[in-house]
PDB file of C-alpha atoms in Angstrom:
ATOM      1  CA  MET A 976      66.039 -80.807  -6.613  1.00 38.00           C
ATOM      2  CA  PRO A 977      65.969 -79.930  -6.617  1.00 33.00           C
ATOM      3  CA  GLY A 978      61.006 -75.016  -9.240  1.00 29.00           C
ATOM      4  CA  LEU A 979      59.427 -71.900  -7.740  1.00 25.00           C
ATOM      5  CA  THR A 980      56.758 -69.684  -9.051  1.00 26.00           C
ATOM      6  CA  PRO A 981      59.472 -67.224 -10.070  1.00 29.00           C
ATOM      7  CA  LEU A 982      62.232 -68.723 -12.228  1.00 34.00           C
ATOM      8  CA  ARG A 983      64.653 -71.431 -11.348  1.00 47.00           C
ATOM      9  CA  ARG A 984      67.581 -69.944  -9.626  1.00 44.00           C
ATOM     10  CA  ALA A 985      70.985 -70.694  -8.183  1.00 42.00           C
ATOM     11  CA  PRO A 986      71.658 -70.541  -5.280  1.00 39.00           C
ATOM     12  CA  GLY A 987      68.878 -72.061  -3.154  1.00 41.00           C
ATOM     13  CA  ALA A 988      67.704 -75.120  -1.313  1.00 38.00           C
ATOM     14  CA  LEU A 989      67.149 -78.202  -3.370  1.00 47.00           C
ATOM     15  CA  GLY A 990      70.262 -77.250  -5.217  1.00 48.00           C
ATOM     16  CA  THR A 991      71.869 -78.122  -1.926  1.00 42.00           C
ATOM     17  CA  TRP A 992      71.080 -81.770  -2.535  1.00 45.00           C
ATOM     18  CA  LEU A 993      71.738 -81.450  -6.238  1.00 49.00           C
ATOM     19  CA  LEU A 994      75.116 -80.259  -5.210  1.00 46.00           C
ATOM     20  CA  GLY A 995      75.537 -82.952  -2.790  1.00 43.00           C
ATOM     21  CA  CYS A 996      78.640 -81.449  -1.285  1.00 39.00           C
ATOM     22  CA  PHE A 997      78.451 -81.875  -3.958  1.00 39.00           C
ATOM     23  CA  TRP A 998      75.577 -79.566  -4.210  1.00 40.00           C
ATOM     24  CA  LEU A 999      76.357 -78.479  -0.797  1.00 39.00           C
ATOM     25  CA  TRP A1000      75.989 -74.767  -0.348  1.00 33.00           C
ATOM     26  CA  ALA A1001      77.525 -74.192  -3.767  1.00 34.00           C
ATOM     27  CA  LEU A1002      74.319 -73.318  -5.546  1.00 32.00           C
ATOM     28  CA  GLY A1003      70.794 -74.201  -5.335  1.00 36.00           C
ATOM     29  CA  CYS A1004      68.076 -74.601  -7.658  1.00 38.00           C
ATOM     30  CA  LEU A1005      64.631 -75.199  -8.288  1.00 37.00           C
ATOM     31  CA  CYS A1006      61.468 -73.306  -8.422  1.00 34.00           C
ATOM     32  CA  GLY A1007      58.411 -74.540  -6.589  1.00 34.00           C
ATOM     33  CA  LEU A1008      55.241 -75.247  -8.446  1.00 29.00           C
ATOM     34  CA  GLY A1009      51.687 -74.712  -7.394  1.00 32.00           C
ATOM     35  CA  GLU A1010      49.252 -77.179  -8.941  1.00 36.00           C
ATOM     36  CA  ALA A1011      50.473 -80.386 -10.533  1.00 38.00           C
ATOM     37  CA  ALA A1012      51.831 -80.220 -14.048  1.00 42.00           C
ATOM     38  CA  PRO A1013      50.091 -82.067 -16.909  1.00 47.00           C
ATOM     39  CA  GLN A1014      51.122 -85.523 -18.060  1.00 51.00           C
ATOM     40  CA  ALA A1015      54.036 -85.927 -20.443  1.00 50.00           C
ATOM     41  CA  GLY A1016      53.319 -85.108 -24.058  1.00 56.00           C
ATOM     42  CA  THR A1017      50.450 -82.695 -23.244  1.00 64.00           C
ATOM     43  CA  TRP A1018      50.014 -79.760 -25.602  1.00 57.00           C
ATOM     44  CA  GLY A1019      48.301 -76.463 -24.812  1.00 60.00           C
ATOM     45  CA  ASN A1020      45.619 -74.648 -26.791  1.00 54.00           C
ATOM     46  CA  SER A1021      48.282 -72.638 -28.593  1.00 60.00           C
ATOM     47  CA  GLY A1022      49.883 -75.814 -29.907  1.00 68.00           C
ATOM     48  CA  ALA A1023      52.918 -75.419 -27.636  1.00 79.00           C
ATOM     49  CA  PRO A1024      53.833 -78.273 -25.251  1.00 90.00           C
ATOM     50  CA  LEU A1025      53.027 -77.992 -21.558  1.00 94.00           C
ATOM     51  CA  PRO A1026      55.477 -79.018 -18.793  1.00 95.00           C
ATOM     52  CA  CYS A1027      55.013 -82.611 -17.697  1.00 95.00           C
ATOM     53  CA  GLN A1028      54.835 -83.885 -14.117  1.00 95.00           C
ATOM     54  CA  ALA A1029      58.071 -85.555 -13.027  1.00 97.00           C
ATOM     55  CA  PRO A1030      57.893 -88.690 -10.817  1.00 97.00           C
ATOM     56  CA  GLN A1031      57.427 -87.999  -7.114  1.00 97.00           C
ATOM     57  CA  GLN A1032      59.447 -90.941  -5.790  1.00 98.00           C
ATOM     58  CA  TRP A1033      62.473 -92.469  -7.474  1.00 98.00           C
ATOM     59  CA  GLU A1034      66.004 -93.696  -6.980  1.00 98.00           C
ATOM     60  CA  GLY A1035      68.919 -93.452  -9.370  1.00 98.00           C
ATOM     61  CA  ARG A1036      72.381 -92.110  -9.951  1.00 97.00           C
ATOM     62  CA  GLN A1037      73.805 -88.786 -10.976  1.00 96.00           C
ATOM     63  CA  VAL A1038      76.968 -87.088 -12.121  1.00 95.00           C
ATOM     64  CA  LEU A1039      77.407 -83.493 -11.057  1.00 93.00           C
ATOM     65  CA  TYR A1040      79.867 -81.038 -12.585  1.00 90.00           C
ATOM     66  CA  ARG A1041      80.772 -77.885 -10.667  1.00 88.00           C
ATOM     67  CA  GLN A1042      82.721 -75.125 -12.356  1.00 84.00           C
ATOM     68  CA  ILE A1043      84.024 -73.867  -9.014  1.00 83.00           C
ATOM     69  CA  SER A1044      85.975 -77.104  -8.467  1.00 80.00           C
ATOM     70  CA  GLY A1045      86.254 -78.401 -12.046  1.00 81.00           C
ATOM     71  CA  ARG A1046      85.269 -81.825 -10.697  1.00 81.00           C
ATOM     72  CA  ASN A1047      82.660 -84.404 -11.610  1.00 86.00           C
ATOM     73  CA  SER A1048      81.017 -85.967  -8.546  1.00 89.00           C
ATOM     74  CA  ARG A1049      79.045 -89.217  -8.700  1.00 93.00           C
ATOM     75  CA  ALA A1050      76.328 -90.195  -6.272  1.00 96.00           C
ATOM     76  CA  LEU A1051      73.345 -92.436  -5.602  1.00 97.00           C
ATOM     77  CA  VAL A1052      70.111 -90.503  -5.115  1.00 97.00           C
ATOM     78  CA  SER A1053      66.836 -91.342  -3.353  1.00 98.00           C
ATOM     79  CA  TYR A1054      64.206 -88.682  -4.081  1.00 98.00           C
ATOM     80  CA  ASP A1055      60.918 -88.611  -2.148  1.00 98.00           C
ATOM     81  CA  GLY A1056      58.875 -85.631  -3.263  1.00 97.00           C
ATOM     82  CA  LEU A1057      55.741 -86.826  -1.460  1.00 97.00           C
ATOM     83  CA  ASN A1058      57.464 -86.600   1.932  1.00 97.00           C
ATOM     84  CA  GLN A1059      59.834 -83.775   0.937  1.00 97.00           C
ATOM     85  CA  ARG A1060      63.077 -85.592   1.594  1.00 97.00           C
ATOM     86  CA  VAL A1061      66.215 -86.516  -0.339  1.00 97.00           C
ATOM     87  CA  ARG A1062      69.158 -88.788   0.341  1.00 97.00           C
ATOM     88  CA  VAL A1063      72.450 -88.475  -1.548  1.00 97.00           C
ATOM     89  CA  LEU A1064      75.300 -90.980  -1.206  1.00 97.00           C
ATOM     90  CA  ASP A1065      78.679 -90.103  -2.705  1.00 95.00           C
ATOM     91  CA  GLU A1066      80.146 -92.794  -4.967  1.00 93.00           C
ATOM     92  CA  ARG A1067      83.845 -93.484  -5.339  1.00 82.00           C
ATOM     93  CA  LYS A1068      84.677 -94.342  -8.950  1.00 74.00           C
ATOM     94  CA  ALA A1069      88.389 -93.553  -8.772  1.00 63.00           C
ATOM     95  CA  LEU A1070      90.968 -92.941  -6.086  1.00 64.00           C
ATOM     96  CA  ILE A1071      91.108 -89.202  -5.436  1.00 64.00           C
ATOM     97  CA  PRO A1072      93.800 -88.251  -2.900  1.00 66.00           C
ATOM     98  CA  CYS A1073      92.426 -86.694   0.254  1.00 66.00           C
ATOM     99  CA  LYS A1074      88.794 -86.917  -0.844  1.00 75.00           C
ATOM    100  CA  ARG A1075      86.171 -87.586   1.831  1.00 88.00           C
ATOM    101  CA  LEU A1076      82.911 -89.312   0.917  1.00 92.00           C
ATOM    102  CA  PHE A1077      79.658 -88.277   2.542  1.00 95.00           C
ATOM    103  CA  GLU A1078      76.021 -89.217   2.824  1.00 97.00           C
ATOM    104  CA  TYR A1079      73.447 -86.420   2.904  1.00 97.00           C
ATOM    105  CA  ILE A1080      69.927 -86.766   4.302  1.00 98.00           C
ATOM    106  CA  LEU A1081      67.732 -83.729   3.709  1.00 98.00           C
ATOM    107  CA  LEU A1082      64.444 -83.679   5.630  1.00 98.00           C
ATOM    108  CA  TYR A1083      62.572 -80.577   4.546  1.00 97.00           C
ATOM    109  CA  LYS A1084      59.504 -81.152   6.717  1.00 96.00           C
ATOM    110  CA  ASP A1085      61.834 -81.111   9.734  1.00 96.00           C
ATOM    111  CA  GLY A1086      63.989 -78.322   8.307  1.00 97.00           C
ATOM    112  CA  VAL A1087      67.268 -80.197   8.803  1.00 97.00           C
ATOM    113  CA  MET A1088      70.040 -81.805   6.791  1.00 97.00           C
ATOM    114  CA  PHE A1089      72.391 -84.493   8.086  1.00 98.00           C
ATOM    115  CA  GLN A1090      75.887 -84.778   6.628  1.00 97.00           C
ATOM    116  CA  ILE A1091      77.484 -88.116   7.504  1.00 97.00           C
ATOM    117  CA  GLU A1092      81.059 -89.069   6.668  1.00 95.00           C
ATOM    118  CA  GLN A1093      80.907 -92.569   5.231  1.00 95.00           C
ATOM    119  CA  ALA A1094      84.165 -93.835   6.764  1.00 92.00           C
ATOM    120  CA  THR A1095      83.735 -92.643  10.362  1.00 94.00           C
ATOM    121  CA  LYS A1096      79.951 -91.946  10.594  1.00 95.00           C
ATOM    122  CA  GLN A1097      80.817 -88.544  12.017  1.00 95.00           C
ATOM    123  CA  CYS A1098      77.680 -86.436  11.667  1.00 97.00           C
ATOM    124  CA  SER A1099      76.754 -82.787  11.210  1.00 97.00           C
ATOM    125  CA  LYS A1100      73.204 -81.515  11.652  1.00 97.00           C
ATOM    126  CA  ILE A1101      72.518 -78.349   9.683  1.00 96.00           C
ATOM    127  CA  THR A1102      69.366 -76.238   9.551  1.00 96.00           C
ATOM    128  CA  LEU A1103      67.631 -75.938   6.186  1.00 95.00           C
ATOM    129  CA  THR A1104      66.355 -72.397   5.821  1.00 91.00           C
ATOM    130  CA  ASP A1105      64.914 -72.669   2.308  1.00 90.00           C
ATOM    131  CA  PRO A1106      61.544 -74.279   1.593  1.00 92.00           C
ATOM    132  CA  TRP A1107      61.148 -77.545  -0.277  1.00 93.00           C
ATOM    133  CA  ASP A1108      61.679 -77.120  -4.031  1.00 88.00           C
ATOM    134  CA  PRO A1109      60.584 -80.115  -6.130  1.00 91.00           C
ATOM    135  CA  LEU A1110      62.753 -81.470  -8.914  1.00 92.00           C
ATOM    136  CA  ASP A1111      60.522 -80.926 -11.928  1.00 93.00           C
ATOM    137  CA  ILE A1112      59.663 -78.408 -14.648  1.00 95.00           C
ATOM    138  CA  PRO A1113      58.232 -75.072 -13.425  1.00 93.00           C
ATOM    139  CA  HIS A1114      54.912 -74.095 -15.002  1.00 91.00           C
ATOM    140  CA  ASN A1115      56.344 -70.842 -16.310  1.00 91.00           C
ATOM    141  CA  SER A1116      59.210 -72.548 -18.143  1.00 93.00           C
ATOM    142  CA  THR A1117      59.862 -71.902 -21.831  1.00 93.00           C
ATOM    143  CA  PHE A1118      59.745 -74.848 -24.230  1.00 94.00           C
ATOM    144  CA  GLU A1119      62.979 -74.911 -26.231  1.00 93.00           C
ATOM    145  CA  ASP A1120      63.079 -78.124 -28.253  1.00 95.00           C
ATOM    146  CA  GLN A1121      62.088 -81.769 -28.614  1.00 96.00           C
ATOM    147  CA  TYR A1122      64.572 -84.298 -29.989  1.00 96.00           C
ATOM    148  CA  SER A1123      65.859 -87.859 -29.753  1.00 96.00           C
ATOM    149  CA  ILE A1124      68.947 -88.969 -27.839  1.00 95.00           C
ATOM    150  CA  GLY A1125      70.867 -91.864 -29.359  1.00 93.00           C
ATOM    151  CA  GLY A1126      70.570 -93.294 -32.858  1.00 92.00           C
ATOM    152  CA  PRO A1127      68.733 -95.889 -34.953  1.00 91.00           C
ATOM    153  CA  GLN A1128      67.306 -98.795 -32.947  1.00 91.00           C
ATOM    154  CA  GLU A1129      68.210 -97.061 -29.668  1.00 93.00           C
ATOM    155  CA  GLN A1130      66.530 -93.712 -29.149  1.00 94.00           C
ATOM    156  CA  ILE A1131      64.661 -91.862 -26.426  1.00 95.00           C
ATOM    157  CA  THR A1132      62.669 -88.672 -27.010  1.00 97.00           C
ATOM    158  CA  VAL A1133      63.249 -85.746 -24.653  1.00 97.00           C
ATOM    159  CA  GLN A1134      62.074 -82.175 -24.257  1.00 97.00           C
ATOM    160  CA  GLU A1135      64.267 -79.240 -23.339  1.00 97.00           C
ATOM    161  CA  TRP A1136      62.911 -76.440 -21.137  1.00 97.00           C
ATOM    162  CA  SER A1137      64.473 -73.248 -19.813  1.00 94.00           C
ATOM    163  CA  ASP A1138      63.783 -70.120 -17.759  1.00 92.00           C
ATOM    164  CA  ARG A1139      64.387 -67.892 -20.786  1.00 90.00           C
ATOM    165  CA  LYS A1140      61.856 -65.100 -21.201  1.00 85.00           C
ATOM    166  CA  SER A1141      61.168 -62.787 -24.126  1.00 73.00           C
ATOM    167  CA  ALA A1142      62.760 -59.866 -22.317  1.00 64.00           C
ATOM    168  CA  ARG A1143      65.979 -61.826 -21.901  1.00 63.00           C
ATOM    169  CA  SER A1144      67.965 -63.408 -24.719  1.00 69.00           C
ATOM    170  CA  TYR A1145      69.691 -66.059 -22.618  1.00 82.00           C
ATOM    171  CA  GLU A1146      68.734 -68.604 -19.978  1.00 88.00           C
ATOM    172  CA  THR A1147      70.187 -69.401 -16.563  1.00 90.00           C
ATOM    173  CA  TRP A1148      68.541 -72.829 -16.252  1.00 93.00           C
ATOM    174  CA  ILE A1149      67.975 -75.629 -18.757  1.00 95.00           C
ATOM    175  CA  GLY A1150      66.152 -78.846 -17.881  1.00 97.00           C
ATOM    176  CA  ILE A1151      65.919 -81.927 -20.082  1.00 97.00           C
ATOM    177  CA  TYR A1152      63.172 -84.467 -19.357  1.00 98.00           C
ATOM    178  CA  THR A1153      61.951 -87.568 -21.198  1.00 97.00           C
ATOM    179  CA  VAL A1154      58.677 -87.172 -23.083  1.00 96.00           C
ATOM    180  CA  LYS A1155      57.124 -90.535 -22.200  1.00 94.00           C
ATOM    181  CA  ASP A1156      57.468 -90.586 -18.404  1.00 96.00           C
ATOM    182  CA  CYS A1157      58.989 -87.178 -17.591  1.00 97.00           C
ATOM    183  CA  TYR A1158      62.165 -88.595 -16.063  1.00 97.00           C
ATOM    184  CA  PRO A1159      64.874 -85.997 -15.387  1.00 97.00           C
ATOM    185  CA  VAL A1160      67.839 -86.364 -17.740  1.00 97.00           C
ATOM    186  CA  GLN A1161      69.908 -83.243 -17.113  1.00 97.00           C
ATOM    187  CA  GLU A1162      69.747 -79.935 -15.226  1.00 95.00           C
ATOM    188  CA  THR A1163      72.162 -77.151 -16.176  1.00 95.00           C
ATOM    189  CA  PHE A1164      72.686 -73.734 -14.598  1.00 93.00           C
ATOM    190  CA  THR A1165      74.605 -70.922 -16.278  1.00 91.00           C
ATOM    191  CA  LYS A1166      75.906 -67.519 -15.255  1.00 88.00           C
ATOM    192  CA  ASN A1167      77.445 -64.932 -17.548  1.00 84.00           C
ATOM    193  CA  TYR A1168      77.140 -67.406 -20.440  1.00 83.00           C
ATOM    194  CA  SER A1169      79.210 -70.050 -18.597  1.00 88.00           C
ATOM    195  CA  VAL A1170      78.025 -73.363 -17.138  1.00 90.00           C
ATOM    196  CA  ILE A1171      78.421 -73.258 -13.360  1.00 92.00           C
ATOM    197  CA  LEU A1172      76.536 -76.447 -12.491  1.00 93.00           C
ATOM    198  CA  SER A1173      75.373 -79.406 -14.540  1.00 95.00           C
ATOM    199  CA  THR A1174      73.786 -82.617 -13.259  1.00 95.00           C
ATOM    200  CA  ARG A1175      73.035 -85.739 -15.316  1.00 97.00           C
ATOM    201  CA  PHE A1176      70.567 -88.329 -14.010  1.00 98.00           C
ATOM    202  CA  PHE A1177      70.512 -91.987 -15.052  1.00 97.00           C
ATOM    203  CA  ASP A1178      69.587 -95.532 -13.929  1.00 97.00           C
ATOM    204  CA  ILE A1179      66.308 -94.188 -12.523  1.00 98.00           C
ATOM    205  CA  GLN A1180      63.913 -96.656 -10.888  1.00 97.00           C
ATOM    206  CA  LEU A1181      60.473 -95.646  -9.628  1.00 98.00           C
ATOM    207  CA  GLY A1182      59.724 -95.894  -5.916  1.00 97.00           C
ATOM    208  CA  ILE A1183      61.883 -96.025  -2.781  1.00 98.00           C
ATOM    209  CA  LYS A1184      63.232 -99.535  -2.248  1.00 97.00           C
ATOM    210  CA  ASP A1185      64.272 -98.982   1.377  1.00 97.00           C
ATOM    211  CA  PRO A1186      62.647 -96.007   3.196  1.00 97.00           C
ATOM    212  CA  SER A1187      65.111 -96.428   6.073  1.00 97.00           C
ATOM    213  CA  VAL A1188      67.755 -94.621   3.997  1.00 98.00           C
ATOM    214  CA  PHE A1189      66.110 -91.413   5.231  1.00 98.00           C
ATOM    215  CA  ILE A1190      66.788 -92.298   8.895  1.00 97.00           C
ATOM    216  CA  PRO A1191      70.065 -90.786  10.180  1.00 97.00           C
ATOM    217  CA  PRO A1192      72.499 -93.129  11.992  1.00 96.00           C
ATOM    218  CA  SER A1193      72.742 -93.112  15.780  1.00 96.00           C
ATOM    219  CA  THR A1194      75.902 -90.973  15.627  1.00 95.00           C
ATOM    220  CA  CYS A1195      73.693 -88.062  14.564  1.00 96.00           C
ATOM    221  CA  GLN A1196      72.229 -87.934  18.087  1.00 94.00           C
ATOM    222  CA  MET A1197      75.452 -86.147  19.034  1.00 94.00           C
ATOM    223  CA  ALA A1198      75.893 -84.267  15.780  1.00 91.00           C
ATOM    224  CA  GLN A1199      77.989 -81.170  15.408  1.00 92.00           C
ATOM    225  CA  THR A1200      76.444 -78.049  13.888  1.00 90.00           C
ATOM    226  CA  GLU A1201      79.126 -77.137  11.351  1.00 90.00           C
ATOM    227  CA  LYS A1202      79.409 -78.566   7.846  1.00 91.00           C
ATOM    228  CA  MET A1203      82.377 -80.849   7.271  1.00 92.00           C
ATOM    229  CA  SER A1204      84.833 -80.174   4.459  1.00 85.00           C
ATOM    230  CA  GLU A1205      84.854 -82.631   1.568  1.00 77.00           C
ATOM    231  CA  ASP A1206      88.658 -82.460   1.531  1.00 70.00           C
ATOM    232  CA  CYS A1207      90.936 -83.879   4.184  1.00 66.00           C
ATOM    233  CA  SER A1208      91.639 -81.687   7.186  1.00 59.00           C
ATOM    234  CA  TRP A1209      94.921 -82.119   8.961  1.00 46.00           C
TER     235      TRP A1209
END
């Protein structure tokens, strides 16, 4: 979720949850940060904005687009940066033939991810080999722009950041965050000038309403070790 002292990258770990299976193994993402980032709206000595600190615990929804499948996937997200864990629950917004819905529980302190099929509660337990990568703006990001989304009487101000450096004319990651509270709005990854992964976040509420969402069901006590396919298997 989802920055690392280098640049944001795909593939990687938190991208796993950003991909949901969704993010799953398709790409990964973020770059870990050292010390905490400044508050939203902070400006450096040079007059350029500094990255803000995104919320550490929140719940919301997301829409993920993956170029590899050409699909948009919707999900509910519970993000707990303080305890390094994420829960993703696939949403069904339309009937897609032979589409399986999953729940993902990623516990980075334990180094495991649980993939649970919603219909049967069948469970896979998969080792997480990448370290925790918080969903926020890396300190070494490049400020691109500040603008308002919406129109008169209904606007929100956001900042756009990227991993573009002076030695490179293009970026592979773009993150859009609100100025006031540093809520994530969109994360986009590109390769060879094409978008390969884009995630939009919305309906964000601070805090974790029910911490038990991070507890795997009892079926995971006899979990298999292989990832399940998101498509039907006959």
